[in-house]
PDB file of N, CA, C and O in Angstrom:
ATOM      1  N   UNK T   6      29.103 -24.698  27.997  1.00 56.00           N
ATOM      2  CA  UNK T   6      30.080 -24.376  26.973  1.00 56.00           C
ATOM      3  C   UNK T   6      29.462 -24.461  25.576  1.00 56.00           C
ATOM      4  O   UNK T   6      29.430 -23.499  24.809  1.00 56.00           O
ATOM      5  N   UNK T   7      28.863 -25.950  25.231  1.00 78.00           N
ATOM      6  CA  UNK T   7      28.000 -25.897  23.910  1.00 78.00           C
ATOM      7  C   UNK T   7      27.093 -24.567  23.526  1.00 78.00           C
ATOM      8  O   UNK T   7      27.127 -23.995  22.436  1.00 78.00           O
ATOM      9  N   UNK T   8      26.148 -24.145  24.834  1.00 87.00           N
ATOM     10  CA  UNK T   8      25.224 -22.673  24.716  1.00 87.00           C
ATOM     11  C   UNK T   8      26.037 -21.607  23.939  1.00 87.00           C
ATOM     12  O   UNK T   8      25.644 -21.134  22.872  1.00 87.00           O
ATOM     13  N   UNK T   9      27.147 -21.278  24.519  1.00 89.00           N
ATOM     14  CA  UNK T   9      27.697 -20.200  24.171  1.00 89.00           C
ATOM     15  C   UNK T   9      28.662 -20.823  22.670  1.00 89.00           C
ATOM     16  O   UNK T   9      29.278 -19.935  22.082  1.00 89.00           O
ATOM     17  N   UNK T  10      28.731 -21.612  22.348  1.00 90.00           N
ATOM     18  CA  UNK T  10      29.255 -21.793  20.756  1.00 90.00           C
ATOM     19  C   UNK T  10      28.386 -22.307  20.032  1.00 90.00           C
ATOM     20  O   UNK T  10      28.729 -22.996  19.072  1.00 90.00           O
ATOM     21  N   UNK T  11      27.073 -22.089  20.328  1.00 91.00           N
ATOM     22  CA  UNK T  11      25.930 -22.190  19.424  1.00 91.00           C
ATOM     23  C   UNK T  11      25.169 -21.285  19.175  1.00 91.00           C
ATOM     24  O   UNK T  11      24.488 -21.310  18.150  1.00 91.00           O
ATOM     25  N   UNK T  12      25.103 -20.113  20.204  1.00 92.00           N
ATOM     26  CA  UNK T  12      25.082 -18.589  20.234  1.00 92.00           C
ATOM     27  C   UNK T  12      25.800 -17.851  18.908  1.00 92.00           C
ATOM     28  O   UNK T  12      25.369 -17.358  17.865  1.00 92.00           O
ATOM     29  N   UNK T  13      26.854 -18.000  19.383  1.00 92.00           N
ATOM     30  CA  UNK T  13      27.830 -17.302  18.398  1.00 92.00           C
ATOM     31  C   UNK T  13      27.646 -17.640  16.887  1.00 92.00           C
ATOM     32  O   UNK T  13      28.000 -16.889  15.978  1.00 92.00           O
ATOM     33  N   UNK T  14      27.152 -18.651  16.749  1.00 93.00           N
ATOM     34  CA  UNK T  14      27.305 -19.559  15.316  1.00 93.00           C
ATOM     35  C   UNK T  14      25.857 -18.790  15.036  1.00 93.00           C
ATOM     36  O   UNK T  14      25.911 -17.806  14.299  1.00 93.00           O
ATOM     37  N   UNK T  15      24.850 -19.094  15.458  1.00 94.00           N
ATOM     38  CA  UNK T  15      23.323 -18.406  15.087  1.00 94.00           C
ATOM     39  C   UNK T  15      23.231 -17.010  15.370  1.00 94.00           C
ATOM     40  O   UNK T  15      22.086 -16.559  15.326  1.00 94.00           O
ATOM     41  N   UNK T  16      24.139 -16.220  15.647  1.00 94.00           N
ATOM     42  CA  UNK T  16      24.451 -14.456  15.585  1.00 94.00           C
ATOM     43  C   UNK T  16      25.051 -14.142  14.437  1.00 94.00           C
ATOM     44  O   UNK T  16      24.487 -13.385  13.647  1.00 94.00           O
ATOM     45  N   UNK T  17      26.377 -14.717  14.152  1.00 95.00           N
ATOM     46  CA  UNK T  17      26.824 -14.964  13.176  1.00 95.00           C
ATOM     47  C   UNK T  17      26.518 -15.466  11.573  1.00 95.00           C
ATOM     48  O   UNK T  17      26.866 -15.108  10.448  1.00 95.00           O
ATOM     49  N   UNK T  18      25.703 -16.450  12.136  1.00 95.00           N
ATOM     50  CA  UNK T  18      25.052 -16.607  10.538  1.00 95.00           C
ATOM     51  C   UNK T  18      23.714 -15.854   9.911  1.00 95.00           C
ATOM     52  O   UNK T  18      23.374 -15.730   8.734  1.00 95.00           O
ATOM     53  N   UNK T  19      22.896 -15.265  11.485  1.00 93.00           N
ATOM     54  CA  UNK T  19      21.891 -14.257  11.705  1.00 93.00           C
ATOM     55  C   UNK T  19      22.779 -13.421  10.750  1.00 93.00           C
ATOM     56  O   UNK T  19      22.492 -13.615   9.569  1.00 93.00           O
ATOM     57  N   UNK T  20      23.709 -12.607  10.945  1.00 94.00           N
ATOM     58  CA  UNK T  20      24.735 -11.491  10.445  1.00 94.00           C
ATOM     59  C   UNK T  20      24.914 -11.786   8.546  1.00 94.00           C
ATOM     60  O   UNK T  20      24.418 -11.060   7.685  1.00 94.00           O
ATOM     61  N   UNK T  21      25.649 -12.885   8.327  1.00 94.00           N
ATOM     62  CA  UNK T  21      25.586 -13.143   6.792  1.00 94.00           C
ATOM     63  C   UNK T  21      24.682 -13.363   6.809  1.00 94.00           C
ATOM     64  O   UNK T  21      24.550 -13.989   5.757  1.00 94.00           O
ATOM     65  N   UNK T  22      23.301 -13.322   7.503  1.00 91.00           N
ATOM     66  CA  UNK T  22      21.887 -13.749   6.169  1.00 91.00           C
ATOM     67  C   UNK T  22      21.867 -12.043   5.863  1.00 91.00           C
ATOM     68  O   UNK T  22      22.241 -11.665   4.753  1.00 91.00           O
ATOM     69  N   UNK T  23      21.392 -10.982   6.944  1.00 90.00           N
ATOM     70  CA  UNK T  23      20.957  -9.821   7.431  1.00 90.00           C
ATOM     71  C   UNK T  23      21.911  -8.826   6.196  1.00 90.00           C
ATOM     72  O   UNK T  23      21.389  -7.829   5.697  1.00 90.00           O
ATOM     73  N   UNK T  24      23.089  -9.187   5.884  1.00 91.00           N
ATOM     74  CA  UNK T  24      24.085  -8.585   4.610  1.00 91.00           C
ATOM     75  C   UNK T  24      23.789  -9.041   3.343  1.00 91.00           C
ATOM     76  O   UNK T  24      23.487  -8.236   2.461  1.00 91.00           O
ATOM     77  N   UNK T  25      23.840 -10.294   3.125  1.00 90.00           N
ATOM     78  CA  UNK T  25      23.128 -10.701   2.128  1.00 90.00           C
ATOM     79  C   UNK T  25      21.490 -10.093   1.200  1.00 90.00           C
ATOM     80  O   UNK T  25      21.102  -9.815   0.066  1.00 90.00           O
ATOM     81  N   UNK T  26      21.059 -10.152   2.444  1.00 86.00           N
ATOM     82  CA  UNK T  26      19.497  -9.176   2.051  1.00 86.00           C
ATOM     83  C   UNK T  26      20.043  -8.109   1.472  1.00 86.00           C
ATOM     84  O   UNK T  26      19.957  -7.756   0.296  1.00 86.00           O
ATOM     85  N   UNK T  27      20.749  -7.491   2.581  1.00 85.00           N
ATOM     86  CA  UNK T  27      20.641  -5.580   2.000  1.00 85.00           C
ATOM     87  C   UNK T  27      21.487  -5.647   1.134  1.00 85.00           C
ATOM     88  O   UNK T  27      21.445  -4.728   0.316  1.00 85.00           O
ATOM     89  N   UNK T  28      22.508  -6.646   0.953  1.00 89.00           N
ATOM     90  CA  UNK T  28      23.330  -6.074  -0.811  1.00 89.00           C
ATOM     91  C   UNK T  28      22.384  -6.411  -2.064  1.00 89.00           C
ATOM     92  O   UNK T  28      22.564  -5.868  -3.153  1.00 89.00           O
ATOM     93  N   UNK T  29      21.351  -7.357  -1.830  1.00 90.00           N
ATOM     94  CA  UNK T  29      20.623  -7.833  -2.798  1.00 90.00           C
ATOM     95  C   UNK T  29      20.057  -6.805  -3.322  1.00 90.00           C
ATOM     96  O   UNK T  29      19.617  -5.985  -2.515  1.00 90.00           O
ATOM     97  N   UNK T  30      19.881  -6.507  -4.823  1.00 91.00           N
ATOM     98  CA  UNK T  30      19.576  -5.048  -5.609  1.00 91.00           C
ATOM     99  C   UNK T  30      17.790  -4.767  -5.559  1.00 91.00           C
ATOM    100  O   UNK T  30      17.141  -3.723  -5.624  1.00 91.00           O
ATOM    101  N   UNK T  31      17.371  -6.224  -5.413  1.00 91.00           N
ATOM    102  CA  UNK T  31      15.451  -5.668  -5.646  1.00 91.00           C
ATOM    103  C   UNK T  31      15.133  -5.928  -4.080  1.00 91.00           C
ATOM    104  O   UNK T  31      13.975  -5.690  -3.735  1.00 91.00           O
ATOM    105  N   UNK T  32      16.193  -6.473  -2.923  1.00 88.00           N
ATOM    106  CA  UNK T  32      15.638  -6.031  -1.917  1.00 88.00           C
ATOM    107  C   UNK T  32      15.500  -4.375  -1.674  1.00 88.00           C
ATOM    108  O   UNK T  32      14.509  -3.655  -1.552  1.00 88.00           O
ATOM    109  N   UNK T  33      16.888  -4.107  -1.659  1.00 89.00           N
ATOM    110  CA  UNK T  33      16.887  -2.622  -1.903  1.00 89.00           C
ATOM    111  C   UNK T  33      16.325  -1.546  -2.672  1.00 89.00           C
ATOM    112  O   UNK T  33      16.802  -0.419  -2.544  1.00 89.00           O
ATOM    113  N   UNK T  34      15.412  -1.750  -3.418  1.00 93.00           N
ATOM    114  CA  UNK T  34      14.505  -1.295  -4.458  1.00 93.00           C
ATOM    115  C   UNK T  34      13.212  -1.378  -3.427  1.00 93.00           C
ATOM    116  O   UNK T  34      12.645  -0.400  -2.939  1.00 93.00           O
ATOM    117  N   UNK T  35      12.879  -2.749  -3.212  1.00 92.00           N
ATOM    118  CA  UNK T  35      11.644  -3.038  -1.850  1.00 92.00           C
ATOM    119  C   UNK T  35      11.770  -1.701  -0.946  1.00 92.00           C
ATOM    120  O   UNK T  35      10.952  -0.785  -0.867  1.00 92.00           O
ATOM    121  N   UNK T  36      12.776  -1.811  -0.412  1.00 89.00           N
ATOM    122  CA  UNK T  36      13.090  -1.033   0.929  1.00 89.00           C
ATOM    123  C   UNK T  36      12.899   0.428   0.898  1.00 89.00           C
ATOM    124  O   UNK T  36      12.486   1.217   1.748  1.00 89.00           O
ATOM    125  N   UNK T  37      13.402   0.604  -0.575  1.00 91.00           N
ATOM    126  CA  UNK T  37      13.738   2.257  -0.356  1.00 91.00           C
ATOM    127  C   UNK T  37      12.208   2.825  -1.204  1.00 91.00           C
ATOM    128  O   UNK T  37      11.987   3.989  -0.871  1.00 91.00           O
ATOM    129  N   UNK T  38      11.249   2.334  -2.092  1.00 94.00           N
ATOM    130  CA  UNK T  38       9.924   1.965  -2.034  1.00 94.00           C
ATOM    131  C   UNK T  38       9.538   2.613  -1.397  1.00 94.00           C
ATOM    132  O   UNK T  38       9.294   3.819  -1.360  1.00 94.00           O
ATOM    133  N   UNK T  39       9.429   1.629  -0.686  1.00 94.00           N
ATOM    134  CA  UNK T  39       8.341   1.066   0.965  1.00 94.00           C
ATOM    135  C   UNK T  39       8.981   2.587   1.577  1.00 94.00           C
ATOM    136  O   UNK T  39       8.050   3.370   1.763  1.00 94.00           O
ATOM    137  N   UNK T  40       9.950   3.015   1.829  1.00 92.00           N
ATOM    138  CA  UNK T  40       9.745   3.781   2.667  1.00 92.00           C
ATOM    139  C   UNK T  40       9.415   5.256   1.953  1.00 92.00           C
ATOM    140  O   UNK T  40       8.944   6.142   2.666  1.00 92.00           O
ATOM    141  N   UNK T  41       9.665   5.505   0.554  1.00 92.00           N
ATOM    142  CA  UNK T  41       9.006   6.645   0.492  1.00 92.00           C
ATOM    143  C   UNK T  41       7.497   6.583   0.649  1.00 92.00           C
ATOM    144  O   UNK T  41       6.834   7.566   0.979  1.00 92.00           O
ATOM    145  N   UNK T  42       6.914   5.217   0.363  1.00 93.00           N
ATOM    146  CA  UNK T  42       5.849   4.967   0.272  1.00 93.00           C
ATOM    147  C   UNK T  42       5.129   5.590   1.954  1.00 93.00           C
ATOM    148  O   UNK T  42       4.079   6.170   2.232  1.00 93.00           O
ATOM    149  N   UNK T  43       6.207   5.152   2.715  1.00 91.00           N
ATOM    150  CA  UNK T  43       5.651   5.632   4.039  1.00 91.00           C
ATOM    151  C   UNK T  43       5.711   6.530   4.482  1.00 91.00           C
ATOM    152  O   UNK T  43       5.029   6.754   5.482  1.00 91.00           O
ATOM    153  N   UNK T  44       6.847   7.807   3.773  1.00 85.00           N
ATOM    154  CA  UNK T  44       7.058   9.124   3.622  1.00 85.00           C
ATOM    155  C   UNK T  44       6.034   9.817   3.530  1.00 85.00           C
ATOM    156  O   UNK T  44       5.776  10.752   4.287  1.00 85.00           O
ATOM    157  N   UNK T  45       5.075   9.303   2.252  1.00 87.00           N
ATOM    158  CA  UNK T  45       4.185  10.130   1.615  1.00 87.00           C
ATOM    159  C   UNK T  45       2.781   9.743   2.762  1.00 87.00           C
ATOM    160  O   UNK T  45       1.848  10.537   2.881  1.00 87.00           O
ATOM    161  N   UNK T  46       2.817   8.851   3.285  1.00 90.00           N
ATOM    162  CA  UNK T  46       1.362   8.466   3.487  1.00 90.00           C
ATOM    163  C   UNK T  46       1.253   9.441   4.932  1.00 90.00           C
ATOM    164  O   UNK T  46       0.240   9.979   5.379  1.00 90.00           O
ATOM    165  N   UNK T  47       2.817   9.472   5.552  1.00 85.00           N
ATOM    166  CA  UNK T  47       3.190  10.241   7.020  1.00 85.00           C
ATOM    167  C   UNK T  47       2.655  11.742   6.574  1.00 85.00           C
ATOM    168  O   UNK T  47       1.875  12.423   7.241  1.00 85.00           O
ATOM    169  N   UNK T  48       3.079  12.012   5.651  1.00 83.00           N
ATOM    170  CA  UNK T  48       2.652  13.789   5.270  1.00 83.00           C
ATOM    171  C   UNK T  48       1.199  13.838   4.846  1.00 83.00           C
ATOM    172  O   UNK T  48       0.637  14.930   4.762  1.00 83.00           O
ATOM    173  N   UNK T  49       0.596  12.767   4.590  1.00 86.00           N
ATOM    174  CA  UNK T  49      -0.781  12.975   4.179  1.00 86.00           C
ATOM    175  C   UNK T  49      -1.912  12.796   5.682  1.00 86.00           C
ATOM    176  O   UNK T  49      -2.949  13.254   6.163  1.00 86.00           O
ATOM    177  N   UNK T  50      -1.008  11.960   5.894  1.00 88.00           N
ATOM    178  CA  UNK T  50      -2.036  11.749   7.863  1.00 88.00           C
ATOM    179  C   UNK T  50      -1.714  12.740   8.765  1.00 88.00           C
ATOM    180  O   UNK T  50      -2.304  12.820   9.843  1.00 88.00           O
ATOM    181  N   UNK T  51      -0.736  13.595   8.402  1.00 85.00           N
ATOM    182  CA  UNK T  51      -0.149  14.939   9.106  1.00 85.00           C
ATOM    183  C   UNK T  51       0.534  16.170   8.634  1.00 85.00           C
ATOM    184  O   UNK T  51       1.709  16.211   8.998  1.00 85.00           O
ATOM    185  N   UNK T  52       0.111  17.254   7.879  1.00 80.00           N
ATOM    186  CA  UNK T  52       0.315  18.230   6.729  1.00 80.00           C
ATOM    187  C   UNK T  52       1.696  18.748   7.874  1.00 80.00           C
ATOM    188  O   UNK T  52       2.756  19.009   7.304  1.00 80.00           O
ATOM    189  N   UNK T  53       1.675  18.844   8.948  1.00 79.00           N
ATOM    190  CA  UNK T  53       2.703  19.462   9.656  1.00 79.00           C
ATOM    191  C   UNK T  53       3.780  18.483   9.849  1.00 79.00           C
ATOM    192  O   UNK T  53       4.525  19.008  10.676  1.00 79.00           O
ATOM    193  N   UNK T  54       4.216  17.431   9.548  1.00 78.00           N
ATOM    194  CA  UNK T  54       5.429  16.809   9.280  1.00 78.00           C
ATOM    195  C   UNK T  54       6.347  17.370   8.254  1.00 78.00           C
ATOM    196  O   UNK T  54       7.511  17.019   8.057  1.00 78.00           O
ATOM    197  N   UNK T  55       5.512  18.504   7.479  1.00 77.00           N
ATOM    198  CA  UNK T  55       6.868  18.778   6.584  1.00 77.00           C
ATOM    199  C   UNK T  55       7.219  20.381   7.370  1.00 77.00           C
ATOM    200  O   UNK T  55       7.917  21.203   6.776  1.00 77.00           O
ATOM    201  N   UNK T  56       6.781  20.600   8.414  1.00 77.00           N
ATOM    202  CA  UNK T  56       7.496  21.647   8.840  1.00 77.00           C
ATOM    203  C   UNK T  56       8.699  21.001   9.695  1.00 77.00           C
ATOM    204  O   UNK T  56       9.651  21.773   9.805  1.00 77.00           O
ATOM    205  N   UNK T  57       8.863  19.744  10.327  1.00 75.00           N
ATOM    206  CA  UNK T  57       9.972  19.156  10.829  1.00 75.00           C
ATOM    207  C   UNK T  57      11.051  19.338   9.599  1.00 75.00           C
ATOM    208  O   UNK T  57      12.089  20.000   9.627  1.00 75.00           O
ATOM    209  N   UNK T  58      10.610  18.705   8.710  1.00 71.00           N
ATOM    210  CA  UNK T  58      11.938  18.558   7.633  1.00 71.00           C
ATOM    211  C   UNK T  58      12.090  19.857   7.507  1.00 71.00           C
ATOM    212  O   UNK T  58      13.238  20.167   7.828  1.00 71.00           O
ATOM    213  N   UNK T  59      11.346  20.911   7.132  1.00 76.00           N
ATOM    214  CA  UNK T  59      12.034  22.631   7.059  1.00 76.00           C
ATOM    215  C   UNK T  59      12.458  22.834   7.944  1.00 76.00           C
ATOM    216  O   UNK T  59      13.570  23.328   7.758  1.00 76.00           O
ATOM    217  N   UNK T  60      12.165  22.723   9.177  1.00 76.00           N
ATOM    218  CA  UNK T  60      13.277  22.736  10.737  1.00 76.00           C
ATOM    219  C   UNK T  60      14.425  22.053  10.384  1.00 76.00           C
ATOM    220  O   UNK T  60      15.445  22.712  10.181  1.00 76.00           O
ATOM    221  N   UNK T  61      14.442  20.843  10.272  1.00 73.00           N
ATOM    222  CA  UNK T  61      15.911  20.222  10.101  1.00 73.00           C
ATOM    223  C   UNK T  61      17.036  20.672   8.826  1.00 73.00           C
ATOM    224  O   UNK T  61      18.263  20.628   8.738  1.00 73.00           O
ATOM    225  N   UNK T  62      16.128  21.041   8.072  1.00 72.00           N
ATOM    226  CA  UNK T  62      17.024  21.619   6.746  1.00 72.00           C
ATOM    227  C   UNK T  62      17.707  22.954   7.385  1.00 72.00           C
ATOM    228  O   UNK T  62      18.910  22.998   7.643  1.00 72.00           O
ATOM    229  N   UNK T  63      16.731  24.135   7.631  1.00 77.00           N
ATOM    230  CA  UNK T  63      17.468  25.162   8.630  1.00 77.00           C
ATOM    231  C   UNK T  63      17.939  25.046   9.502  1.00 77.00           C
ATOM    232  O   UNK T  63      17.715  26.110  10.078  1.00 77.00           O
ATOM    233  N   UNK T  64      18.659  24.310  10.283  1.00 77.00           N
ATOM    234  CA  UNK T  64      19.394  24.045  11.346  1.00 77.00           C
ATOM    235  C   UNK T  64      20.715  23.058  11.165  1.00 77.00           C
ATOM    236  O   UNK T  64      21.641  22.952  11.968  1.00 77.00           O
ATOM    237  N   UNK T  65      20.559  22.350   9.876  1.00 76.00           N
ATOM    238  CA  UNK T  65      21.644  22.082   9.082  1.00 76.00           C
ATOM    239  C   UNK T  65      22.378  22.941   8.375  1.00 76.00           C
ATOM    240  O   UNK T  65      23.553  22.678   8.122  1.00 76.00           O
ATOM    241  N   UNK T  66      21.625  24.405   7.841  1.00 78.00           N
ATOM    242  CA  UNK T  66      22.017  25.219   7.030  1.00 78.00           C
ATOM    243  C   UNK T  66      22.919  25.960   7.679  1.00 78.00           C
ATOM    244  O   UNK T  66      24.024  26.312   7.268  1.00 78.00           O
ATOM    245  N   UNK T  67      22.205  26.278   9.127  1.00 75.00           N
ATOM    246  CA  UNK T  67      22.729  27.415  10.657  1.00 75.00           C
ATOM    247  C   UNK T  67      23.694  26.933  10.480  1.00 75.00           C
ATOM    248  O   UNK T  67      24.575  27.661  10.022  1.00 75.00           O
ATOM    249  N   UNK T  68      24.046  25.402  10.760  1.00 79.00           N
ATOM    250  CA  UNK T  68      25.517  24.516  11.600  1.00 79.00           C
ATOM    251  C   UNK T  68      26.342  24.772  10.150  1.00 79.00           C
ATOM    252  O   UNK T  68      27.503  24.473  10.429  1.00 79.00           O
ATOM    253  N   UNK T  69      26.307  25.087   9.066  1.00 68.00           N
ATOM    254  CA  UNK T  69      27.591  25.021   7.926  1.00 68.00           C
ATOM    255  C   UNK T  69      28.006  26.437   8.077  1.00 68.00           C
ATOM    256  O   UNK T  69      28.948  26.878   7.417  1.00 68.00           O
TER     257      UNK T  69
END
């Protein structure tokens, strides 16, 4: 019985830490960064990743 209401309590407080981060304003600055950062480095280790995004843009365009 203790397992399972000590579970819940460390999911739960897992949960308010995990919200806390992402409302925080220079985590979110980190994050969104970092990932163009990883945007750019993906198109430079592979010139044909930006024909995916022109695929996905035209096939978003088709579906409107």
């Amino acid at each position: 019985m203790g397992f399972k209401r000590n579970t819940i309590r460390f999911l739960s407080s897992g949960m308010r830490k995990i919200r806390r981060i992402t409302r925080n304003r220079i985590s979110q600055k980190i994050l969104i960064t970092s990932y163009r950062v990883y945007s750019v480095s993906r198109i430079i280790r592979n010139p044909f990743v930006i024909l995916e995004h022109i695929n996905i843009y035209n096939a978003l365009r088709l579906l409107t």
